[in-house]
Every structure is written in C-alpha cells, then in structure tokens.
Coordinates of C-alpha atoms in Angstrom, one line a residue:
M220 CA 30.0 -6.4 43.7
D221 CA 27.9 -3.3 43.3
I222 CA 27.7 -3.8 39.5
A223 CA 26.5 -7.4 39.9
A224 CA 24.0 -6.3 42.4
G225 CA 22.8 -3.5 40.1
K226 CA 22.5 -5.8 37.1
Q227 CA 20.4 -8.3 39.1
G228 CA 18.1 -5.5 40.4
W229 CA 17.7 -4.0 37.0
V230 CA 16.6 -7.5 35.5
T231 CA 14.2 -8.0 38.5
L232 CA 12.7 -4.6 37.8
L233 CA 12.0 -5.4 34.2
R234 CA 10.4 -8.7 35.1
E235 CA 8.1 -6.9 37.6
H236 CA 7.1 -4.4 34.9
A237 CA 6.3 -7.2 32.6
R238 CA 4.2 -9.0 35.1
Q239 CA 2.1 -5.9 36.0
H240 CA 0.7 -5.6 32.5
T241 CA -0.3 -2.0 33.3
P242 CA -1.1 0.2 30.3
A243 CA 2.0 2.2 31.0
A244 CA 4.2 -0.8 31.2
V245 CA 2.7 -2.3 28.1
G246 CA 3.2 1.1 26.3
L247 CA 6.8 1.3 27.5
S248 CA 7.5 -2.2 26.4
I249 CA 6.2 -1.5 22.9
A250 CA 8.2 1.7 22.6
L251 CA 11.4 0.0 23.7
L252 CA 10.8 -2.8 21.1
G253 CA 10.4 -0.1 18.5
V254 CA 13.6 1.6 19.6
V255 CA 15.5 -1.7 19.4
A256 CA 14.1 -2.4 16.0
L257 CA 15.2 1.0 14.7
L258 CA 18.7 0.5 16.2
M259 CA 19.0 -3.0 14.7
Q260 CA 18.0 -1.8 11.3
S261 CA 20.5 1.1 11.4
L262 CA 23.3 -1.2 12.7
M263 CA 22.6 -3.8 10.0
Q264 CA 22.9 -1.1 7.3
V265 CA 26.3 0.0 8.8
F266 CA 27.7 -3.6 9.0
N267 CA 26.3 -4.6 5.6
G268 CA 27.8 -1.5 3.9
T269 CA 24.4 -0.4 2.7
A270 CA 24.1 2.6 4.9
A271 CA 23.1 5.9 3.3
P272 CA 25.6 8.8 3.6
G273 CA 23.5 10.4 6.3
L274 CA 23.7 7.3 8.4
N275 CA 27.5 7.2 8.2
L276 CA 27.7 10.9 9.1
A277 CA 25.4 10.5 12.1
L278 CA 27.5 7.6 13.4
L279 CA 30.7 9.6 13.1
G280 CA 29.0 12.6 14.8
G281 CA 27.8 10.4 17.7
L282 CA 31.4 8.9 18.0
A283 CA 32.6 12.5 18.2
G284 CA 30.3 13.1 21.2
F285 CA 31.6 10.1 22.8
A286 CA 35.2 11.0 22.2
T287 CA 34.8 14.5 23.8
T288 CA 32.8 13.1 26.7
T289 CA 35.8 10.8 27.4
L290 CA 38.2 13.7 27.0
G291 CA 36.2 15.9 29.4
A292 CA 36.1 13.1 32.0
L293 CA 39.9 12.4 32.1
P294 CA 41.0 15.3 34.3
A295 CA 38.9 13.6 37.0
L296 CA 41.8 11.1 37.4
V297 CA 43.7 13.7 39.2
L298 CA 41.1 16.3 40.2
R299 CA 38.7 15.6 43.0
G300 CA 36.6 18.6 42.4
L301 CA 36.3 22.2 41.0
P302 CA 35.2 25.2 42.7
Q303 CA 31.3 25.1 42.7
R304 CA 31.1 28.4 41.0
V305 CA 33.3 27.3 38.2
E306 CA 31.4 24.0 37.8
D307 CA 28.1 25.8 37.7
S308 CA 29.4 28.3 35.1
L309 CA 30.6 25.5 32.9
L310 CA 27.3 23.6 33.1
G311 CA 25.6 26.9 32.3
M312 CA 27.6 27.3 29.2
A313 CA 26.7 23.7 28.2
A314 CA 23.0 24.5 28.8
G315 CA 23.3 27.6 26.6
M316 CA 24.9 25.7 23.8
M317 CA 22.2 23.1 23.9
L318 CA 19.5 25.7 23.8
A319 CA 21.1 27.5 20.8
A320 CA 21.6 24.2 19.0
S321 CA 18.0 23.3 19.6
A322 CA 16.9 26.7 18.1
F323 CA 19.3 27.3 15.2
S324 CA 20.2 23.7 14.2
L325 CA 17.0 21.8 14.9
L326 CA 13.9 24.1 15.1
L327 CA 14.6 26.5 12.3
P328 CA 15.6 23.7 9.8
G329 CA 12.7 21.8 11.0
L330 CA 10.3 24.8 10.3
A331 CA 11.8 25.2 6.8
A332 CA 11.6 21.5 5.9
G333 CA 8.0 21.2 7.2
A334 CA 6.8 24.3 5.2
E335 CA 8.6 22.9 2.1
I336 CA 7.3 19.3 2.4
L337 CA 3.7 20.3 3.3
G338 CA 3.6 23.5 1.1
N339 CA 2.1 25.4 4.2
R340 CA 4.0 27.3 6.9
P341 CA 1.4 26.8 9.6
L342 CA 1.2 23.0 8.9
G343 CA 4.9 22.9 8.8
A344 CA 5.1 24.5 12.2
G345 CA 2.4 22.2 13.5
V346 CA 4.4 19.1 12.6
V347 CA 7.5 20.5 14.4
V348 CA 5.5 21.3 17.5
L349 CA 4.1 17.8 17.3
G350 CA 7.6 16.5 17.3
M351 CA 8.5 18.7 20.3
A352 CA 5.6 17.3 22.2
L353 CA 6.7 13.7 21.4
G354 CA 10.3 14.6 22.6
V355 CA 8.8 15.9 26.0
L356 CA 6.7 12.7 26.3
L357 CA 9.7 10.6 25.6
M358 CA 11.8 12.3 28.3
L359 CA 8.9 12.3 30.8
G360 CA 8.5 8.5 30.2
L361 CA 12.2 7.9 30.6
D362 CA 12.3 10.0 33.8
E363 CA 9.2 8.1 35.2
F364 CA 10.1 4.6 34.3
T365 CA 14.0 4.5 34.6
P366 CA 15.5 4.2 38.1
H367 CA 18.2 6.7 38.4
E368 CA 20.0 8.9 40.9
H369 CA 21.2 12.5 41.0
E370 CA 23.9 13.9 43.1
K371 CA 21.9 16.4 45.0
T372 CA 18.4 15.0 45.0
G373 CA 19.1 11.4 45.5
P374 CA 17.6 8.2 43.9
C375 CA 14.3 8.2 42.2
G376 CA 12.2 6.2 39.7
P377 CA 10.5 2.8 40.2
G378 CA 12.6 0.0 41.7
Y379 CA 15.6 2.2 42.5
E380 CA 16.3 0.4 45.8
R381 CA 17.1 -2.8 43.8
C382 CA 19.7 -1.2 41.7
G383 CA 23.3 -0.5 42.7
R384 CA 24.5 3.1 42.9
I385 CA 26.7 2.7 39.8
W386 CA 23.7 1.7 37.7
L387 CA 21.5 4.5 39.1
F388 CA 24.2 7.1 38.0
V389 CA 24.5 5.4 34.7
F390 CA 20.8 5.7 34.0
A391 CA 20.8 9.3 35.1
I392 CA 23.6 10.2 32.6
A393 CA 21.8 8.3 29.9
L394 CA 18.7 10.4 30.3
H395 CA 21.1 13.4 29.3
N396 CA 23.1 11.9 26.5
L397 CA 20.4 10.0 24.6
P398 CA 18.6 13.1 23.3
E399 CA 21.9 14.7 22.3
G400 CA 22.7 11.6 20.2
M401 CA 19.3 11.6 18.6
A402 CA 19.7 15.3 17.7
I403 CA 22.9 14.4 15.9
G404 CA 21.2 11.6 14.1
V405 CA 18.2 13.6 12.9
S406 CA 20.3 16.5 11.9
F407 CA 22.4 14.2 9.6
S408 CA 19.5 11.9 8.4
Q409 CA 19.2 13.8 5.1
G410 CA 23.0 14.1 4.6
D411 CA 22.8 17.8 5.1
M412 CA 26.3 19.1 6.4
A413 CA 24.8 22.6 6.8
V414 CA 22.4 21.2 9.5
G415 CA 24.5 18.5 11.0
L416 CA 27.9 20.0 11.3
P417 CA 27.2 22.9 13.5
L418 CA 24.9 20.9 15.8
T419 CA 27.5 18.1 16.1
T420 CA 30.2 20.7 16.8
A421 CA 28.1 22.3 19.5
I422 CA 27.2 19.0 21.2
A423 CA 30.7 17.7 21.1
L424 CA 32.1 21.0 22.6
Q425 CA 29.5 21.0 25.4
D426 CA 30.2 17.3 26.1
I427 CA 33.7 18.3 27.5
P428 CA 32.4 20.2 30.5
E429 CA 29.5 17.8 30.8
G430 CA 31.9 14.8 30.9
L431 CA 34.1 16.5 33.6
A432 CA 31.1 17.4 35.6
V433 CA 29.7 13.9 35.6
A434 CA 33.1 12.3 36.5
L435 CA 33.6 14.8 39.4
A436 CA 30.1 14.1 40.6
L437 CA 30.8 10.5 40.7
R438 CA 34.0 11.1 42.6
G439 CA 32.1 13.2 45.0
A440 CA 29.7 10.4 45.5
G441 CA 32.6 8.2 46.7
F442 CA 33.5 6.3 43.5
A443 CA 37.2 5.7 42.8
P444 CA 39.0 8.0 40.2
G445 CA 39.3 5.3 37.6
L446 CA 35.7 4.0 38.0
A447 CA 34.3 7.6 37.9
V448 CA 36.2 8.3 34.6
L449 CA 35.2 5.0 33.1
V450 CA 31.5 5.4 33.9
A451 CA 31.4 8.9 32.6
A452 CA 33.2 7.9 29.4
L453 CA 31.0 4.9 28.9
S454 CA 28.0 7.1 29.2
G455 CA 29.1 8.9 26.0
L456 CA 28.3 5.6 24.1
L457 CA 24.7 6.6 24.3
E458 CA 25.4 9.3 21.8
P459 CA 26.4 7.1 18.8
L460 CA 23.5 4.8 19.7
G461 CA 21.1 7.8 20.0
A462 CA 22.4 9.0 16.6
L463 CA 21.5 5.7 15.0
L464 CA 18.1 5.9 16.5
G465 CA 17.6 9.5 15.3
V466 CA 18.4 8.6 11.8
G467 CA 15.9 5.6 12.0
L468 CA 13.2 7.9 13.5
S469 CA 13.5 10.6 10.8
S470 CA 14.1 8.7 7.6
G471 CA 10.9 6.6 7.2
F472 CA 8.9 9.1 5.2
P473 CA 9.4 12.9 4.2
V474 CA 7.4 14.5 7.0
A475 CA 9.2 12.3 9.6
Y476 CA 12.3 14.6 9.1
P477 CA 10.8 17.9 10.5
V478 CA 8.9 15.8 13.2
G479 CA 12.3 14.2 14.1
L480 CA 14.0 17.6 14.3
G481 CA 11.1 18.8 16.6
L482 CA 11.4 15.7 18.8
A483 CA 15.2 16.1 19.2
A484 CA 14.7 19.8 20.1
G485 CA 11.9 19.1 22.6
A486 CA 13.9 16.4 24.4
M487 CA 17.0 18.6 24.5
I488 CA 15.1 21.7 25.8
F489 CA 13.3 19.5 28.4
V490 CA 16.6 18.3 29.7
V491 CA 18.1 21.8 29.9
S492 CA 15.0 23.1 31.8
H493 CA 14.3 20.1 34.0
E494 CA 17.8 19.1 34.9
V495 CA 20.7 21.3 33.9
I496 CA 19.5 24.9 34.8
P497 CA 18.1 23.8 38.2
E498 CA 21.3 22.0 39.0
T499 CA 23.4 25.2 38.2
H500 CA 21.0 27.3 40.3
R501 CA 20.9 25.0 43.4
N502 CA 24.2 26.2 44.9
G503 CA 23.5 30.1 45.0
H504 CA 25.5 30.7 41.9
Q505 CA 22.7 31.9 39.6
T506 CA 24.5 34.8 38.1
P507 CA 27.7 33.0 37.0
A508 CA 25.6 30.1 35.7
T509 CA 23.4 32.5 33.7
L510 CA 26.4 34.4 32.3
G511 CA 27.8 31.0 31.3
L512 CA 24.5 30.1 29.6
M513 CA 24.6 33.4 27.7
A514 CA 28.2 32.8 26.6
G515 CA 27.4 29.3 25.5
F516 CA 24.3 30.5 23.5
A517 CA 26.4 33.2 21.8
L518 CA 29.2 30.8 20.9
M519 CA 26.7 28.3 19.4
M520 CA 25.0 31.1 17.4
V521 CA 28.5 32.1 16.0
L522 CA 29.3 28.4 15.2
D523 CA 25.9 27.9 13.4
T524 CA 26.4 31.1 11.4
T525 CA 30.0 30.0 10.4
L526 CA 29.5 26.3 9.7
G527 CA 25.9 26.3 8.7

C-alpha cells in the first residue's frame, strides 16, 4: 500500500514540476532527458553487441557494486542493529575509501589526461576543476529537487509529503549510489584497467558496510527485515545504471574524459562531506569514525598502488 501511494505521489510531483515551467524545473527536465538519452544509447550498444570494451567493463564494474551492496545488506535479515560506534566506524571507513578513490583513481588520472590532451598542465587542471564543479552542481540539483528522507534528519525535498516512506528512502539511497556508479563508468570509459580496476575494487568493498548500514537503517525505521534488505539491494542497481551514464558522459570527445573524471570525483567528495561524515559524527563517535576514515583511506591507497 505504501509503495502504491509513493508511486502515485511521485508521478503527481513530476506533473506539478512540469506545470510550473520555472527555469529550475525546465533545466532539470532537460538534464533528465539528456541523462535518459545517454543511458538509452549505452544500453542499445550493449544489447546490439556493438559496445566498446570500456562499456562492457563499466557495466561489469557497476554490477560488482550491485552484488556487494546486496551482500552487505543480507545480514540485516537476522540483525536488527549494530552498536552505534561500530556502525559509525564502518561508515567512516567507507568514506575514507571514497575520498582516496576520488583522489588516486579519478583526480590524478584526470589531471594527467587533461595535460596530455590539451598539452598544458594548468589547462588540464582547469578542465578537471570544471568537471568537479559540474559534479557538485549535479548533486546539489538532485538534493534540491528529489524528495528523500534520512534516518536522523527526516524527510526533505519538494513534495516529500506526497511520497511514501519507502520511496523517500529509495531516493535518498540513490543520491549516494549514483555518483559511485558514474565514477566506475568514467574510469573504464577508455578501457584502461589501471584506472578502472582499483576504483571499482574500492567502491565494491565500501558498498558492503554501506549496504549493511542502509538495510539496518531501514529496519530501525520500522521496515520488515525482508523489505529492508530488498530495498537496500535494489538501490545497488543505481550503480550499473550510473556506470552506463558515466561512460556516455565521458566518451563523446577527448576532453570529456578528464571532465568526466573530475565530475565523478566532485560528486563523490560532495556526498562524503555533505552526508557520510556528518552522519558518522552525529552520535558522539567522532574519534572511531575518523580512525575508520583513515583506515579506509590507507586501504584504498594500497589497493591503488597494487592494482593501478
């Protein structure tokens, strides 16, 4: 019943946005159409067997993120919760891995690619910074225009009162998983395993505690164990979709590659700073969460050195 009500409210919200014709609504609609077009282009290449090697690798990387998200959510079938200190430490570790992946597997290759393509290091850095700014704008737009709910801060976003709680939680999880999938797609867009493999490994590993945290949060919000695990697992589908989107964004012309790497890094850093770190510090466990972040950062640095 809640799912049906949430779907009806979501459709009503989209209709209201369309009727308003505000510049923000029009811009969001155009951006969404562009995203859908890129996804359809990538999906058609996959189904027609004409996909470039990078697209196939990106899809496999996104599916790996989906699989580990599901794996991480499964213990919530029998666990109702973890000690808050442990949960904050695990989320801190996931945040550290995302930060290190952004630095070593996205920004550094982006700077190198930008300098090589443009023949100028400052210009190369400039296009990567431009990509970071676009990534931040993307996340700000999603946060502003998508109704969603967080466990501690409650519902937010336009029209949230018309959506069921399941849909609000799904949208909130999507805000986290989409940039991770995009990062995987961008990193594999040139078919370079040295860039894509360490990043995908890091994201897949940090998806395990993240999937568990999401499923336990849903259980704490009153959802049945099976439904909590199902919603957390299905949220991982945003990663292969995001991977296809990332390939489409960064494969149009040469300079799109460093811009796409910067965009994915900017989106991931925004999520870590805006959502994950404040969540881990909200319960008075700043020190364990920070130690977890440092451990995750160090682990990803070793992985990047070993696999890159």
